[in-house]
Coordinates of C-alpha atoms and ligand atoms in Angstrom, one line a residue:
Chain G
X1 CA 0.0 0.0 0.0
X2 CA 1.3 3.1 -0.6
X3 CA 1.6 6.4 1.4
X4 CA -0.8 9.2 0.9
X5 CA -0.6 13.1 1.6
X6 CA -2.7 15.6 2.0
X7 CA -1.4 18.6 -0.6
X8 CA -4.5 20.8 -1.2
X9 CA -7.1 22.3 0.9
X10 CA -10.3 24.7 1.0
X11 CA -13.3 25.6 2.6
X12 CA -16.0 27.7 1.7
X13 CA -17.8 30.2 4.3
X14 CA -20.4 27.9 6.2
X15 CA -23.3 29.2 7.1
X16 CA -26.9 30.4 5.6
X17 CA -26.2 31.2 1.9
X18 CA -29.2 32.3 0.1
X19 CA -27.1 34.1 -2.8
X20 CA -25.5 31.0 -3.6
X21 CA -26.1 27.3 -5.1
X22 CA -25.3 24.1 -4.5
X23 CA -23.1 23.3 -7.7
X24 CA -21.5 27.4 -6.5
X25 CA -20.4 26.0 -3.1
X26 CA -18.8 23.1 -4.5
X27 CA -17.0 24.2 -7.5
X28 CA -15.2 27.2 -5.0
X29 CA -14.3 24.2 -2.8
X30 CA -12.7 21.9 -5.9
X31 CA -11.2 24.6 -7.5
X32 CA -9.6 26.6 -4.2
X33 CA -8.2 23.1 -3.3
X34 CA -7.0 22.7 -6.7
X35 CA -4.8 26.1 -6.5
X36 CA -3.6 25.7 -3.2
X37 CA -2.3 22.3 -4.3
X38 CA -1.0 23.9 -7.3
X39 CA -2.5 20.6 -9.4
X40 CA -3.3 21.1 -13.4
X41 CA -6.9 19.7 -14.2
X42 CA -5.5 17.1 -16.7
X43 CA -3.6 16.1 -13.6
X44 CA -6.4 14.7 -11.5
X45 CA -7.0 11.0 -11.9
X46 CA -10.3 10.4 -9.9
X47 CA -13.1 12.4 -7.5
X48 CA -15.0 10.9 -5.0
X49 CA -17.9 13.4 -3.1
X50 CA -19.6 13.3 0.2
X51 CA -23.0 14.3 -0.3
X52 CA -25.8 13.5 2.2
X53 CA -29.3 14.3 0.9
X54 CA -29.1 16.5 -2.6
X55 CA -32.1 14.5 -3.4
X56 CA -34.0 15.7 -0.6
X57 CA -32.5 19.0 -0.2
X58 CA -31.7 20.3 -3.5
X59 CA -33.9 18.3 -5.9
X60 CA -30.9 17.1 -7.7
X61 CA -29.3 13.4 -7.6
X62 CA -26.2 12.2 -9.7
X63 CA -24.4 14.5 -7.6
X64 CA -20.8 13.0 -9.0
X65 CA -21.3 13.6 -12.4
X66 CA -22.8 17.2 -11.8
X67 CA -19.6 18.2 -9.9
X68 CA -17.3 17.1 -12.5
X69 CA -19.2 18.8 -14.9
X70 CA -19.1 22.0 -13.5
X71 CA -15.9 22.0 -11.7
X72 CA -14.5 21.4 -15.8
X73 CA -13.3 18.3 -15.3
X74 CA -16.4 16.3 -17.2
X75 CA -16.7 17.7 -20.6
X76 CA -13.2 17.2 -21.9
X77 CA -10.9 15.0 -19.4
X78 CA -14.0 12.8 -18.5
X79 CA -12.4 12.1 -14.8
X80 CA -14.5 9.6 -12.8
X81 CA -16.3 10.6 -10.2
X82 CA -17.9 9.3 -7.3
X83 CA -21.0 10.6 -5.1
X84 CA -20.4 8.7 -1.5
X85 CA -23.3 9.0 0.9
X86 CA -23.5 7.7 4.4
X87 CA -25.3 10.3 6.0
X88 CA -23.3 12.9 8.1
X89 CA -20.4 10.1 8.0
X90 CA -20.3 11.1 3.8
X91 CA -17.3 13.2 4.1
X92 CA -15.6 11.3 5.9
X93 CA -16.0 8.5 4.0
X94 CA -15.5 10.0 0.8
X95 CA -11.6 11.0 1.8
X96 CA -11.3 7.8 2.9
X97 CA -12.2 6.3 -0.4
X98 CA -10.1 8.9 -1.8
X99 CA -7.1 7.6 0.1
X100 CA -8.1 4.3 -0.7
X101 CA -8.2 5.3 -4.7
X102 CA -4.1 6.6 -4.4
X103 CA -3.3 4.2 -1.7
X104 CA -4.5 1.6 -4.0
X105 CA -1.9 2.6 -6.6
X106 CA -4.9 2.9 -8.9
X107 CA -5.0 6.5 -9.3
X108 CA -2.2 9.4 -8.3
X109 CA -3.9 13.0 -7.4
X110 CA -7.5 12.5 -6.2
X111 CA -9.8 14.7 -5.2
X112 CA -12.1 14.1 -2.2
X113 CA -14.5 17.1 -1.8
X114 CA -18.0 17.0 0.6
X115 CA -21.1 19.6 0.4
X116 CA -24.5 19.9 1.8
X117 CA -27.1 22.3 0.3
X118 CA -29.6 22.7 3.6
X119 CA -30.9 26.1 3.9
X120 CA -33.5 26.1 0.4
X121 CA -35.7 24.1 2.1
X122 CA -37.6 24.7 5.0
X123 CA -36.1 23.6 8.6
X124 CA -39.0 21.4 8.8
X125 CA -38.2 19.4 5.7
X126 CA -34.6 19.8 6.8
X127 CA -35.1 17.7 9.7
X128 CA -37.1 15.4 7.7
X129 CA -34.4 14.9 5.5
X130 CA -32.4 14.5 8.3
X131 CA -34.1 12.1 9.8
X132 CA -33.8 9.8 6.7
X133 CA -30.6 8.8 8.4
X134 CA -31.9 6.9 11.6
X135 CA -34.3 3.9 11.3
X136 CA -37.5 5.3 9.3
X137 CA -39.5 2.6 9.8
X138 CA -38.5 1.5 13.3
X139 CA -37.6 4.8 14.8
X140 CA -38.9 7.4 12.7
X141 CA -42.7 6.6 12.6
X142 CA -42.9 6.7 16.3
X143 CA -42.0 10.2 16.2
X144 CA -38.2 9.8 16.8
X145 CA -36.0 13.2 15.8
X146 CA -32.3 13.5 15.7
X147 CA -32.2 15.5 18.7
X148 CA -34.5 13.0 20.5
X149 CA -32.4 10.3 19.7
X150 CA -29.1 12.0 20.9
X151 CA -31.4 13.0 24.2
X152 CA -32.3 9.8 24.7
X153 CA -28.2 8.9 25.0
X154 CA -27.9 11.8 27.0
X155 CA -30.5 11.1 29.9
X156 CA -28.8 7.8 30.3
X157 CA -25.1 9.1 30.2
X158 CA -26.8 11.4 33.0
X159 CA -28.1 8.6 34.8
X160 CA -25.7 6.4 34.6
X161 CA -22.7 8.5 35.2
X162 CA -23.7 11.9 36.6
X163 CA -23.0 13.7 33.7
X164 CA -24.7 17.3 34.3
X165 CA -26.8 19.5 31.7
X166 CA -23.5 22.1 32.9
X167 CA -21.4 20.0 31.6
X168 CA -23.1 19.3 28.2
X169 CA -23.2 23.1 27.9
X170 CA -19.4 23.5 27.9
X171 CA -18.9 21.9 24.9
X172 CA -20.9 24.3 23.5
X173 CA -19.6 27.2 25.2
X174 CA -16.1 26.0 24.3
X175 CA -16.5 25.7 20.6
X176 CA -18.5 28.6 20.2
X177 CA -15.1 30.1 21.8
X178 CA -12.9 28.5 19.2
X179 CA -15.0 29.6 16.4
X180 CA -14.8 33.1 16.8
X181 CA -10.8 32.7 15.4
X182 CA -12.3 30.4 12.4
X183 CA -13.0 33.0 9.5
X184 CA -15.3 30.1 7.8
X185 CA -17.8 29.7 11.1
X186 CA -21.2 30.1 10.5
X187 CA -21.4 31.5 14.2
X188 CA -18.3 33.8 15.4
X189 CA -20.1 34.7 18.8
X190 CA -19.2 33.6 22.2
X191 CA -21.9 32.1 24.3
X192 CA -22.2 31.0 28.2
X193 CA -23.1 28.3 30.0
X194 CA -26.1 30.5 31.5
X195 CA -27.2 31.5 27.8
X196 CA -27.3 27.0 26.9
X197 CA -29.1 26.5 30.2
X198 CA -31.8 29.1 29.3
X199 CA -32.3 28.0 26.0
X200 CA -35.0 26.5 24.4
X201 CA -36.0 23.1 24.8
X202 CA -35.8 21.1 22.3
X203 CA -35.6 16.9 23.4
X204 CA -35.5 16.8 27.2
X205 CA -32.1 17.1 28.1
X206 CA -31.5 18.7 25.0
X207 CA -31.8 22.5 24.1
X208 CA -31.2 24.3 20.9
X209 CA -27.7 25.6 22.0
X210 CA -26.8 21.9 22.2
X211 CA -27.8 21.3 18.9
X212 CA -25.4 22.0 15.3
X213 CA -27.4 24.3 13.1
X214 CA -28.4 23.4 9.4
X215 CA -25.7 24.9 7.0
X216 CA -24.5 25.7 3.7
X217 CA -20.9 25.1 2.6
X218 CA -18.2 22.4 1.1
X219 CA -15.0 21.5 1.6
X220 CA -11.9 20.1 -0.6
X221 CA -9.2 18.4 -0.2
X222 CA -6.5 16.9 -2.6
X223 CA -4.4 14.0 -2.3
X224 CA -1.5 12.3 -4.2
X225 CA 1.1 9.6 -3.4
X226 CA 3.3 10.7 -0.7
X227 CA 6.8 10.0 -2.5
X228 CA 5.7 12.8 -5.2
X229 CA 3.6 14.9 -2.5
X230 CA 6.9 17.5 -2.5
X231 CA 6.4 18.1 -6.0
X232 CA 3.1 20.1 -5.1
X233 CA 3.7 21.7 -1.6
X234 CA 6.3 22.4 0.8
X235 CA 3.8 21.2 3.7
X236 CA 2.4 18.0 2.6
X237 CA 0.2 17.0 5.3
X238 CA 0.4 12.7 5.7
X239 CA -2.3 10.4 6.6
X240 CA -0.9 8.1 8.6
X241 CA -4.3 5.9 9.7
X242 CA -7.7 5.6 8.7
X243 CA -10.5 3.5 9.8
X244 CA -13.8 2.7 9.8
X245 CA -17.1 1.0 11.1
X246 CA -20.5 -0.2 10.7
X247 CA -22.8 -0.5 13.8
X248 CA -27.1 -1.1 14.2
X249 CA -28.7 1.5 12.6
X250 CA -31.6 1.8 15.1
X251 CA -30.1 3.5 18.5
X252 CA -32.1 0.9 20.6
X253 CA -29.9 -2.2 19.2
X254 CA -26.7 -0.9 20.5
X255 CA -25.2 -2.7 23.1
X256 CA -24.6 0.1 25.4
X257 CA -26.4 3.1 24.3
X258 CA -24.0 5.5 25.5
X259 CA -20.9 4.2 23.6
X260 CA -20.9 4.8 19.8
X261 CA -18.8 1.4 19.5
X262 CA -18.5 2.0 15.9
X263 CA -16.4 5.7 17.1
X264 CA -14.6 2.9 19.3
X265 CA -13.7 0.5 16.2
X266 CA -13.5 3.0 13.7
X267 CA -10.4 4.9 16.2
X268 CA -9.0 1.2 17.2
X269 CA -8.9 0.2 13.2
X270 CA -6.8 4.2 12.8
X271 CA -4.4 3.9 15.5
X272 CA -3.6 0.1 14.7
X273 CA -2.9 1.3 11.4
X274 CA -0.9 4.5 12.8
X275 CA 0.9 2.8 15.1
X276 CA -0.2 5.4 17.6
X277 CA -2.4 6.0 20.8
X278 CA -4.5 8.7 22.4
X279 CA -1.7 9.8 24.2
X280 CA 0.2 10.7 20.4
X281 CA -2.9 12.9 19.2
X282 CA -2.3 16.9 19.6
X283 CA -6.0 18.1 18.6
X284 CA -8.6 16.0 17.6
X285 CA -12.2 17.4 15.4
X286 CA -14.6 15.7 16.3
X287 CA -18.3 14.9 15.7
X288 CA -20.5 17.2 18.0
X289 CA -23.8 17.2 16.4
X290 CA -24.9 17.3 19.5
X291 CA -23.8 18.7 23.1
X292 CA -23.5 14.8 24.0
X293 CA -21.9 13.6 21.2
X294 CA -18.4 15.2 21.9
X295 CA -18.6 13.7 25.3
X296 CA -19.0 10.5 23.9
X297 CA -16.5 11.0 21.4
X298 CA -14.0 11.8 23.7
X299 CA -14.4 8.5 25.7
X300 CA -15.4 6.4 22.5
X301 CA -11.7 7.4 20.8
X302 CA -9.8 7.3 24.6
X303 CA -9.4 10.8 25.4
X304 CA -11.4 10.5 28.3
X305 CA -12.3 7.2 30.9
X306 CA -15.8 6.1 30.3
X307 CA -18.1 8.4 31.5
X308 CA -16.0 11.3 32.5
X309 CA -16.2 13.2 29.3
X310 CA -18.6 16.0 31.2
X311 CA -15.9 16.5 33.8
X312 CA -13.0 16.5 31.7
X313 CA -14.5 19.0 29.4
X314 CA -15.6 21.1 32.7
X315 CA -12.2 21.0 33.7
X316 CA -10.8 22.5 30.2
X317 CA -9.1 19.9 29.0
X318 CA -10.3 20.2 25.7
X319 CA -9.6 23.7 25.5
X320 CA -7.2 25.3 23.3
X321 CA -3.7 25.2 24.9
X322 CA -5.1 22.2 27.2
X323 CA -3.9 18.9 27.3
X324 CA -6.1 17.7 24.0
X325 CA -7.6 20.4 21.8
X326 CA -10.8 19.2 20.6
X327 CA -12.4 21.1 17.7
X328 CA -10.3 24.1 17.5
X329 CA -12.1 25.1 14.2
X330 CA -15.6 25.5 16.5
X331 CA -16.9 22.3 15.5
X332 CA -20.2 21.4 13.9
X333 CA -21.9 23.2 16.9
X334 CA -20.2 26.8 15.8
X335 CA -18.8 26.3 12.7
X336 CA -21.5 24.6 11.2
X337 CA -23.1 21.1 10.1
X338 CA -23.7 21.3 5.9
X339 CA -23.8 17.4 6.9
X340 CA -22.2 15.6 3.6
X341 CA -19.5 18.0 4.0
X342 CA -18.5 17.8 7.7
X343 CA -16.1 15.2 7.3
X344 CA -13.9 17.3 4.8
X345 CA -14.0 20.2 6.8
X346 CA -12.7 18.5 9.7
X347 CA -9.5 17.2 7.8
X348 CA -9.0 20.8 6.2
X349 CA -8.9 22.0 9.8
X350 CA -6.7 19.8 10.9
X351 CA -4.0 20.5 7.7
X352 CA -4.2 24.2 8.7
X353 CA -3.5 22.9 12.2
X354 CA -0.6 21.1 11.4
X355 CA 0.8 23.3 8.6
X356 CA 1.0 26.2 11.4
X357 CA -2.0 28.2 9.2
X358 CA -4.6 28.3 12.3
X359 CA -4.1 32.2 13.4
X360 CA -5.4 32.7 16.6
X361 CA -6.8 28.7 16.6
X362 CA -3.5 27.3 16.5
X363 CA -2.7 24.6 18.8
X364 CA 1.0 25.1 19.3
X365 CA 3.6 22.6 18.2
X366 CA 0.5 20.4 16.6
X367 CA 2.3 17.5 14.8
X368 CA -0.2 14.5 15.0
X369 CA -4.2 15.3 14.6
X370 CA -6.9 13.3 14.2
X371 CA -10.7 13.7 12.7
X372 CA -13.8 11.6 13.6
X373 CA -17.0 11.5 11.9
X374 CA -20.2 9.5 12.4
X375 CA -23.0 8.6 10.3
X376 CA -26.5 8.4 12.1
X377 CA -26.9 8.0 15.7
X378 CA -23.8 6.3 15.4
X379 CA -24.5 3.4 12.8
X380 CA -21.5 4.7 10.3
X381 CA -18.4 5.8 11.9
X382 CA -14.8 7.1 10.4
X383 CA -11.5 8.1 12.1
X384 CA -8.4 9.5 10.2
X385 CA -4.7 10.3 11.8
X386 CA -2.9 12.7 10.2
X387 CA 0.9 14.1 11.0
X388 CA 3.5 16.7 9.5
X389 CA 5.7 14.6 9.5
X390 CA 6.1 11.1 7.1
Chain W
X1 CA -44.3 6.4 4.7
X2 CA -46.3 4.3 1.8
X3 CA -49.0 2.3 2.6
X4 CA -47.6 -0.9 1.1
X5 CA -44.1 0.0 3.3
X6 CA -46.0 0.3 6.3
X7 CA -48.5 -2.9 5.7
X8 CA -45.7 -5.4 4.9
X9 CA -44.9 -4.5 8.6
X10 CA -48.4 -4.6 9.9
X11 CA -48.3 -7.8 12.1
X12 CA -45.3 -7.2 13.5
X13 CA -46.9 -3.7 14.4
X14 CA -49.7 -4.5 15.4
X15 CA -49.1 -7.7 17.4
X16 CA -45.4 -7.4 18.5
X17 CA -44.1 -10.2 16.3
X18 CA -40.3 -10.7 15.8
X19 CA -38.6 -13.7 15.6
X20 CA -36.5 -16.1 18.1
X21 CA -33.3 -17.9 17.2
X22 CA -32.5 -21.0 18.3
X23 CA -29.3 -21.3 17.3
X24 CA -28.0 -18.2 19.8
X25 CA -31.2 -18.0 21.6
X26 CA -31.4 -14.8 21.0
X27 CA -35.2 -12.9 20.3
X28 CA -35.3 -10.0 17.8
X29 CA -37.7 -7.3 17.4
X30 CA -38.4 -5.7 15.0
X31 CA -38.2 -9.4 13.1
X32 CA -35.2 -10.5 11.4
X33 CA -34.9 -12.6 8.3
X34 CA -31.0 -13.1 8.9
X35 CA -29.9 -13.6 12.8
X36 CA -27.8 -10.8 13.5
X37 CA -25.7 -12.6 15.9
X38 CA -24.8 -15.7 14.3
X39 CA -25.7 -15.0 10.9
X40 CA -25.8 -17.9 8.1
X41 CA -25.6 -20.2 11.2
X42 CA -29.0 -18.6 12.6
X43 CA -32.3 -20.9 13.0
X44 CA -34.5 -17.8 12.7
X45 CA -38.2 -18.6 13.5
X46 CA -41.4 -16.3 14.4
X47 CA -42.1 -15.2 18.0
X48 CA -45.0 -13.4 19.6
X49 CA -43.6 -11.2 22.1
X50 CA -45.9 -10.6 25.5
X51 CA -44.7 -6.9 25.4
X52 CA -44.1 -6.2 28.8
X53 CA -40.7 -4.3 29.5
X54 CA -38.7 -1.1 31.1
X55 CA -38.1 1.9 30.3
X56 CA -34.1 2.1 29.4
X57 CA -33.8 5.6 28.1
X58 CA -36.1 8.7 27.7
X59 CA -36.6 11.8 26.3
X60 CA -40.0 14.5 25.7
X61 CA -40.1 15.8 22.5
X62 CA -40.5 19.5 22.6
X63 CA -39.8 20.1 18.3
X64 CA -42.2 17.5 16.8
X65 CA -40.8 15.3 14.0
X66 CA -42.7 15.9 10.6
X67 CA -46.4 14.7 11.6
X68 CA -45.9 15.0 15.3
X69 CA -46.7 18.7 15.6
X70 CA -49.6 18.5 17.2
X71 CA -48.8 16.2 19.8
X72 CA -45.4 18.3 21.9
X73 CA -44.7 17.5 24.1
X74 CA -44.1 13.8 23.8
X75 CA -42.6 11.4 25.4
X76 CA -40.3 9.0 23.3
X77 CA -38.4 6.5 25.0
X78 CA -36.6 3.0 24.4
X79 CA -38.2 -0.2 26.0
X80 CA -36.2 -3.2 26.7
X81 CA -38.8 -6.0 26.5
X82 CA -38.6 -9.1 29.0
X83 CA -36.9 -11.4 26.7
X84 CA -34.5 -9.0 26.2
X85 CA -34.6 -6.8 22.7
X86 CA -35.3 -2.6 22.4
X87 CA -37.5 -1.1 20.5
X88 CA -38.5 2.8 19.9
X89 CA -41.8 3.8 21.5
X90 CA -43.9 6.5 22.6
X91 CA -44.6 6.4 26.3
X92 CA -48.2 7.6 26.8
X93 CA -48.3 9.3 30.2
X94 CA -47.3 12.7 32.2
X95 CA -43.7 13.5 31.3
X96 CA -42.7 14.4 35.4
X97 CA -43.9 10.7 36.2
X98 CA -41.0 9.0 33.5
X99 CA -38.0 7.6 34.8
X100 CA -35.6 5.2 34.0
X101 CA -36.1 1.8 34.8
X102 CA -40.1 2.5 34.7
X103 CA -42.0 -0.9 34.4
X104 CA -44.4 -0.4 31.1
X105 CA -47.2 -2.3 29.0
X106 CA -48.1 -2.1 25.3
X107 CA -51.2 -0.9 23.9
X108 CA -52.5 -0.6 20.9
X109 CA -52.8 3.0 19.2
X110 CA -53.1 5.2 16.5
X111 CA -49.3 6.2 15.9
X112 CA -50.3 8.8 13.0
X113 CA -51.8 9.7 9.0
X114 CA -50.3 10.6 6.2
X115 CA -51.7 13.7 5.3
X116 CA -55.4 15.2 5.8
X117 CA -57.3 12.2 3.6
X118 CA -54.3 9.4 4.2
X119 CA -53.8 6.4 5.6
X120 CA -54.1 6.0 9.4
X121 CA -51.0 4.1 11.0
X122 CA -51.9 2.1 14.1
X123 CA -49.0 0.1 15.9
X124 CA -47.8 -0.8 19.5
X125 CA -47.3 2.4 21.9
X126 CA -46.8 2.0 25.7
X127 CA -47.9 3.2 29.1
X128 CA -46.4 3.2 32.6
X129 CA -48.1 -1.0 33.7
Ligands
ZN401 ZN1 -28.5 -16.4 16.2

């Protein structure tokens, strides 16, 4: 197998776009990756996309072939491309079919780009949509909402380990923090825990400033074979594990319903393949959908002993500066959830991070980083390790 | 949902059927055609469950799913049943009284329509027992 870097990156402003459309968001992705990567179109060898619901939220399937059409690389160099779906996991999982494509041998630079179109439709249909990612006919028809399903995780984390409604509200309070310094974040205000306890209710323990908003934006990144990766960029960013996992896709088959054990796999499968531990990782993105879901991420990938993500995240240690950075770039809560493009965004973050291109984010001496994206309530799950060094 | 999607499903609504395999002894709901567990190996047969479980997890719905908006807030919850599976449920009852580990019963209920002139959907909902 061979080595893959990173050797292109770019994100579009995430947030509510009216002025712009879906095949608009994409194409400044592709395209802003492409120059920063410094990559001729005939160049590229293959594309693969994360796209969630186009169908649902943009009237509009074949999502591949759309993007190579209007990003120019259709008409005249016919490069394959690939639309990847696996609900908000479809970033994710689109760069790591990417890597698999050069890794492979099979193809050299590769394009892996992810977008979500949410904010032409009506939040109510959003949800809807949304919703098309959990159990429709086992979950769904009793009533069962994202939120409510993520509550339903939370009241037994509560339970179960004392986790506090405080607590939840300092991830949100934290990575509201960091995305004021991320010139892409849909939200650049700070908030307080007062201001997420006050909030409106949404699923009981749940409140809106628990939730990630619905979003506009995409996100590119390049890759080529690592031996030739100097060719393109002084800072070729490596990817030294990736991994991923299937798990139920109804929240009440799980073994233990506060562990996402396909976050557990997917980040066991990624550090086998590193070679590393939790201990190795200077920041980590993770997937914080919800107020609960970074707590469970955090214990789900080892950052934190089972059922101690609330206090560890009390006590700052997933600050900034702290002893693991966890979404420096504000996360889906503050920068925004366009969901088939989450996954990319998190791996463009963490390039910045470990080129030394954060600003006021940077995590200081950041050589290892790592991104985690699920699927669901947890049925798809994927984990990348990246490093500065090869 | 479709009518034909939701009537394929109508027994195992309306009765709480899944299925029982005696290979891992384990009981599934809703039913399986392949065991989960110990796959290919899997003797999967019908089972009528007797519906009786706990209350594992719980939340009330404040921003209705598509459907739901006239019924916030709701309770939604996950039962384990006595032979051991989950399932999704409603929990009909006063929100302050839920808790976890609540001992509850099925009944049988009108779970929604689709649209003004649709189809009504009935199925299994539950109440504190
Ligand atoms: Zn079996």
């Amino acid at each position: 197998m061979r080595e893959v870097a990173i050797i292109g990156v770019k994100n579009t402003l995430f947030g509510e776009q009216w002025d712009r459309s879906f095949r608009d968001l994409v194409v400044e992705a592709g395209v802003g990756a492409v120059e920063d990567a410094g990559v001729a179109g005939e160049k590229i060898d293959s594309m693969f996309v994360g796209n969630m619901s186009g169908g649902q939220f943009v009237e509009q399937e074949h999502i591949g072939a759309l993007i190579a059409d209007y990003s120019g690389l259709a008409k005249n160099l016919h490069v394959p491309s690939t639309r990847v779906e696996a609900a908000c996991a479809s970033g994710g999982l689109a760069l790591r079919q990417a890597i698999c494509a050069v890794a492979s041998g099979m193809d050299d630079i590769v394009i892996a780009a992810g977008v979500e179109k949410m904010t032409d439709v009506p939040a109510s249909k959003a949800s809807s949509a949304l919703a098309a990612a959990a159990d429709r006919e086992w979950e769904g028809i009793m009533g069962a909402t994202f939120p409510g399903l993520y509550a339903m995780i939370a009241r037994l984390h509560m339970h179960r380990y004392g986790t506090t409604s405080e607590q939840l509200a300092e991830v949100a309070v934290k990575n509201h923090f960091n995305g004021q310094f991320n010139p892409i974040a849909q939200y650049r205000n700070t908030i307080t825990v007062d201001a997420v306890l006050n909030s409106i209710m949404v699923a009981d323990p749940l409140r809106i400033f628990d939730c990630s908003p619905i979003t506009d934006g995409a996100s590119a990144v390049i890759l080529a074979p690592a031996d030739i990766a100097h060719e393109y960029t002084d800072t070729p960013i490596y990817v030294k594990g990736t991994g991923q996992a299937s798990d139920t896709i109804a929240l009440h088959d799980r073994r233990d319903i506060t562990t996402l054990e396909a976050s557990v796999v997917a980040g066991r499968r990624a550090y086998e393949m590193a070679g590393l531990g939790p201990k190795d990782i200077d920041l980590v993105e993770v997937h914080d959908c919800f107020t609960i879901a970074e707590i469970c991420a955090i214990e789900d990938l080892g950052f934190a002993k089972k059922g101690e993500g609330g206090k560890v995240t009390q006590q700052g240690e997933t600050a900034i500066g702290a002893r693991i950075p966890v979404n420096t770039s504000g996360g889906l809560k503050a920068c925004g959830h366009p969901v088939g493009a989450t996954g990319i965004k998190q791996a463009v973050e963490i390039v910045q991070q470990l080129r030394g291109e954060a600003g006021k984010r940077q995590v200081d001496g950041a050589e290892i980083g790592m991104t985690h994206n699920v699927g669901g309530s947890g049925a798809t799950a994927v984990v990348h390790i990246f490093s500065r060094n090869r | 949902m479709s009518v034909p999607r939701f009537w394929r499903k109508q027994i195992a609504r309306y009765n709480l059927v899944g299925t029982y395999c005696k290979t891992c002894e384990e009981y599934f709901y809703p039913p399986r055609n392949v065991c989960p567990s110990c796959r290919r190996e899997g003797e999967i047969g019908e089972f009528k469950f007797n519906g009786n479980g706990e209350l594992v997890t719980y939340t009330v719905i404040h921003a209705a799913a598509e459907g739901f908006e006239g019924q916030t807030p709701y309770v939604l919850g996950i039962v384990q049943l006595e032979e051991g599976p989950r399932l999704t449920s409603q929990i009909v009852g006063d929100p302050k009284e839920m808790h976890i580990g609540l001992k509850v019963r099925p009944v049988f209920r009108r779970l929604g329509q689709s649209g003004e002139r649709g189809m009504i959907y009935y199925g299994t909902k539950y109440v504190p027992a």
